[in-house]
GROMACS .gro file of C-alpha atoms in nm:
model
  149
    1UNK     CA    1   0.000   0.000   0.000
    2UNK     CA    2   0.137   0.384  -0.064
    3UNK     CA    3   0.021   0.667   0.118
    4UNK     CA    4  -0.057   0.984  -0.097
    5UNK     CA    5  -0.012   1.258   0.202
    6UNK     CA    6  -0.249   1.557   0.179
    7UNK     CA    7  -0.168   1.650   0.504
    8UNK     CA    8   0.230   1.818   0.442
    9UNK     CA    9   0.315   1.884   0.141
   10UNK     CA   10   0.157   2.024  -0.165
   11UNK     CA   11  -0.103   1.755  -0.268
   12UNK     CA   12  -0.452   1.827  -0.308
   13UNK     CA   13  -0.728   1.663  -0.478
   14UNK     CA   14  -0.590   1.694  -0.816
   15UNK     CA   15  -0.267   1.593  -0.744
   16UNK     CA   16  -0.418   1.250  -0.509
   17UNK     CA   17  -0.659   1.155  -0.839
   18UNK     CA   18  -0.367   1.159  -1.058
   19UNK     CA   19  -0.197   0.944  -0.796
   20UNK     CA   20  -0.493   0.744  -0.744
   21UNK     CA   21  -0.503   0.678  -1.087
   22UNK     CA   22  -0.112   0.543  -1.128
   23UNK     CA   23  -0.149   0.281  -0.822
   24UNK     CA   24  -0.494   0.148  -1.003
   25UNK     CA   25  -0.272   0.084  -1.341
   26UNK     CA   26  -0.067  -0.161  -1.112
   27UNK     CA   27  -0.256  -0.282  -0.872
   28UNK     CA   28  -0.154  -0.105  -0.612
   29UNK     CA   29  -0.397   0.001  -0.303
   30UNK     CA   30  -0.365   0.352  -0.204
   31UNK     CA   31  -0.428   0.515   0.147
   32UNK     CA   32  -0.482   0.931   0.169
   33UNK     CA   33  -0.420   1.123   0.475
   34UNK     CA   34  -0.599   1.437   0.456
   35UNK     CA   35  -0.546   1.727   0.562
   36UNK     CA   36  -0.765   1.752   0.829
   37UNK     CA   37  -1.054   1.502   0.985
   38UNK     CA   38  -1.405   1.726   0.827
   39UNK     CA   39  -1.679   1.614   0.625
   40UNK     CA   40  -1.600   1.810   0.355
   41UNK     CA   41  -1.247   1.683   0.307
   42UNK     CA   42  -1.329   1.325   0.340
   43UNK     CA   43  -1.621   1.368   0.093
   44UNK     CA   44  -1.411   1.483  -0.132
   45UNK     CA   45  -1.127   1.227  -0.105
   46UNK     CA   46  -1.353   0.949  -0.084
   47UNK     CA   47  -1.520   1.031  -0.397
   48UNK     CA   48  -1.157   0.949  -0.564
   49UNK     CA   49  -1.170   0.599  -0.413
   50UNK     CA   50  -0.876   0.551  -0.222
   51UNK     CA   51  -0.841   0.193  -0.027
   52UNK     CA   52  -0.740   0.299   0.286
   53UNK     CA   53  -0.837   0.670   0.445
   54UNK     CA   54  -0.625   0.841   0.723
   55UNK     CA   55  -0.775   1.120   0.949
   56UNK     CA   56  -0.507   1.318   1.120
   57UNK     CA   57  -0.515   1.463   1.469
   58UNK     CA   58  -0.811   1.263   1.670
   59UNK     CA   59  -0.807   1.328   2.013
   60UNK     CA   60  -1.121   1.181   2.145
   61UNK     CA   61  -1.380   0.957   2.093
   62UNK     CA   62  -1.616   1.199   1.994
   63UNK     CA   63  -1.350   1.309   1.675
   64UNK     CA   64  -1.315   0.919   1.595
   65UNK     CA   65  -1.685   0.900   1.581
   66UNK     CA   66  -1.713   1.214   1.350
   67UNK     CA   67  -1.461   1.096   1.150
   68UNK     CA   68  -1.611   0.753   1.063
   69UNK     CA   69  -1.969   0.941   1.041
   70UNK     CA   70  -1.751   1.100   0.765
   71UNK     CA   71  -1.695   0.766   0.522
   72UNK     CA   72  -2.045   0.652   0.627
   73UNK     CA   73  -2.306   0.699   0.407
   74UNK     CA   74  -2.715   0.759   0.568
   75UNK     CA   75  -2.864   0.650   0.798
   76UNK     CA   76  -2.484   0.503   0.940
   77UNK     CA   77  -2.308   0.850   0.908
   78UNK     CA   78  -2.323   1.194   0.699
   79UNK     CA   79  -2.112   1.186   0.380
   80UNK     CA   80  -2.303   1.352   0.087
   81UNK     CA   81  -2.373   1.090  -0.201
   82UNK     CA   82  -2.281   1.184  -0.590
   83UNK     CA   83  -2.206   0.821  -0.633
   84UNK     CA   84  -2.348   0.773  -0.971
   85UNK     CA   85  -2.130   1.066  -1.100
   86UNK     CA   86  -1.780   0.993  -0.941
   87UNK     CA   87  -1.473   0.760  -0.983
   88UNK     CA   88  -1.494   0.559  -0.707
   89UNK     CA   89  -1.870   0.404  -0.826
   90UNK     CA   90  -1.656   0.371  -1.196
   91UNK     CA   91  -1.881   0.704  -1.283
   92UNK     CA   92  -2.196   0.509  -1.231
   93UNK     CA   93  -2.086   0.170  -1.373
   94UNK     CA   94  -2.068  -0.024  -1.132
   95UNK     CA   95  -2.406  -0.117  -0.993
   96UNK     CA   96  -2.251  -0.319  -0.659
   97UNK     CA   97  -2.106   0.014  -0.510
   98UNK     CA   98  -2.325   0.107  -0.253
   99UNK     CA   99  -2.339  -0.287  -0.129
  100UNK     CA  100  -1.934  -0.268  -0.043
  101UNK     CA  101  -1.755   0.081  -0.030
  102UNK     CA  102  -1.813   0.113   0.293
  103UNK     CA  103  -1.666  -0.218   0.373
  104UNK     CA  104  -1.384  -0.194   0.122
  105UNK     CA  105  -1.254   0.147   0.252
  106UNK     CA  106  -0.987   0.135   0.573
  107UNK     CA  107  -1.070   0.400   0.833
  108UNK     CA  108  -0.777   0.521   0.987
  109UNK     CA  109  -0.769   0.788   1.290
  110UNK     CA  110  -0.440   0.918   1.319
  111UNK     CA  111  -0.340   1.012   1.764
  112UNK     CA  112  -0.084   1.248   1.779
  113UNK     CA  113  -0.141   1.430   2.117
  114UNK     CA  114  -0.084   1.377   2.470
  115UNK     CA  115  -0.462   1.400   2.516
  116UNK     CA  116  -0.553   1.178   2.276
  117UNK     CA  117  -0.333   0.911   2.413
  118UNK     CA  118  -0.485   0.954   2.706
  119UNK     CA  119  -0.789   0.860   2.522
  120UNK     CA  120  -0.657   0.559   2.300
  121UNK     CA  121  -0.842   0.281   2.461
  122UNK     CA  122  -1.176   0.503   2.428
  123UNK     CA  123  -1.100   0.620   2.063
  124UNK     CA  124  -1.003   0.235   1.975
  125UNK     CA  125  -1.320   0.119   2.070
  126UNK     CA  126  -1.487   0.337   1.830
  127UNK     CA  127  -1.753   0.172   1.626
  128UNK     CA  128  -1.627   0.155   1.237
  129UNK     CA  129  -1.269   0.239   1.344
  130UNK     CA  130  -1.114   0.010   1.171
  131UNK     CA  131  -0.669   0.072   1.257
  132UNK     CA  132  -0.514   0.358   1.507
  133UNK     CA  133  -0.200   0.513   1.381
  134UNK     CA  134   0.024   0.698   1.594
  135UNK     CA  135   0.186   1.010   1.454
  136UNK     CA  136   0.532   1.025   1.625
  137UNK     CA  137   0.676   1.362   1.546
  138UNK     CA  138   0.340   1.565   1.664
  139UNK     CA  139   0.295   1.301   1.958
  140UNK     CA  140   0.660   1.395   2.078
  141UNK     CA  141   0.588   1.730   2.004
  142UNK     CA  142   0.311   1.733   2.204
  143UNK     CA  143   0.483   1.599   2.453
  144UNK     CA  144   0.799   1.855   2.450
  145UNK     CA  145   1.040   1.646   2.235
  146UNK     CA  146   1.023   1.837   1.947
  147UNK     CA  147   1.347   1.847   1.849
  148UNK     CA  148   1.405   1.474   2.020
  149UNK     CA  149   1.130   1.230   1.870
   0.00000   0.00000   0.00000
């Protein structure tokens, strides 16, 4: 799997379909991390179709469950629908979408605070959660070892 990282850096939508894109021609699962855990980011990305989908910065439950409300379709979360219209459905071709892209698509929720390690157990237990990821350099950042990770 390669990770297309939206959240440093210069990529942006354009830049992750066009990555998107060159894994499909080989085979290749892709994960995005986005910029930041909000519906409107994660509508966006997930309309490109990536495998796996990393939310950065989750400090509590409450932001896990957001964030998975956020790849979750009605009446199971809140991300808008175009899905006849977009890549990940094939544009509309393929009829089986809505039965499995919820269960094909890795959530991810990215801890990289003191507080939300202080929360892990909590956040893990998150319904629809499906990996935690630490983030090391904001987590010893966070925890005054900025220049010492």
């Amino acid at each position: 799997m390669s990770l297309s990282d939206m959240e440093h850096g210069l990529n942006g939508i354009p830049e992750a379909l066009a990555y998107l894109s060159a894994l499909d021609a080989v085979h290749t699962s892709a994960m995005l991390r986005l910029p930041e855990a909000s519906v409107v980011w994660a509508k966006k990305a997930l309309d490109l179709g990536p495998a796996s989908f990393m939310l950065p910065a989750i400090e509590s439950p409450v932001a896990a469950a957001d964030a998975v409300s956020h790849c979750r379709y009605p009446p199971r979360g809140v991300r808008g629908t175009a899905h006849p219209i977009v890549c990940t459905s094939a544009y509309g071709f393929d009829d089986s979408f809505l039965s499995h892209c919820e269960d094909d698509t890795l959530v991810i929720c990215q801890v990289e605070t003191v507080t939300g390690i202080a929360e892990i157990d909590a956040i893990a237990a998150v319904d629809g959660l499906d990996v935690v990821q630490m983030g090391p350099l904001d987590l010893s950042a966070s925890m005054g070892y900025l220049w010492d990770p």
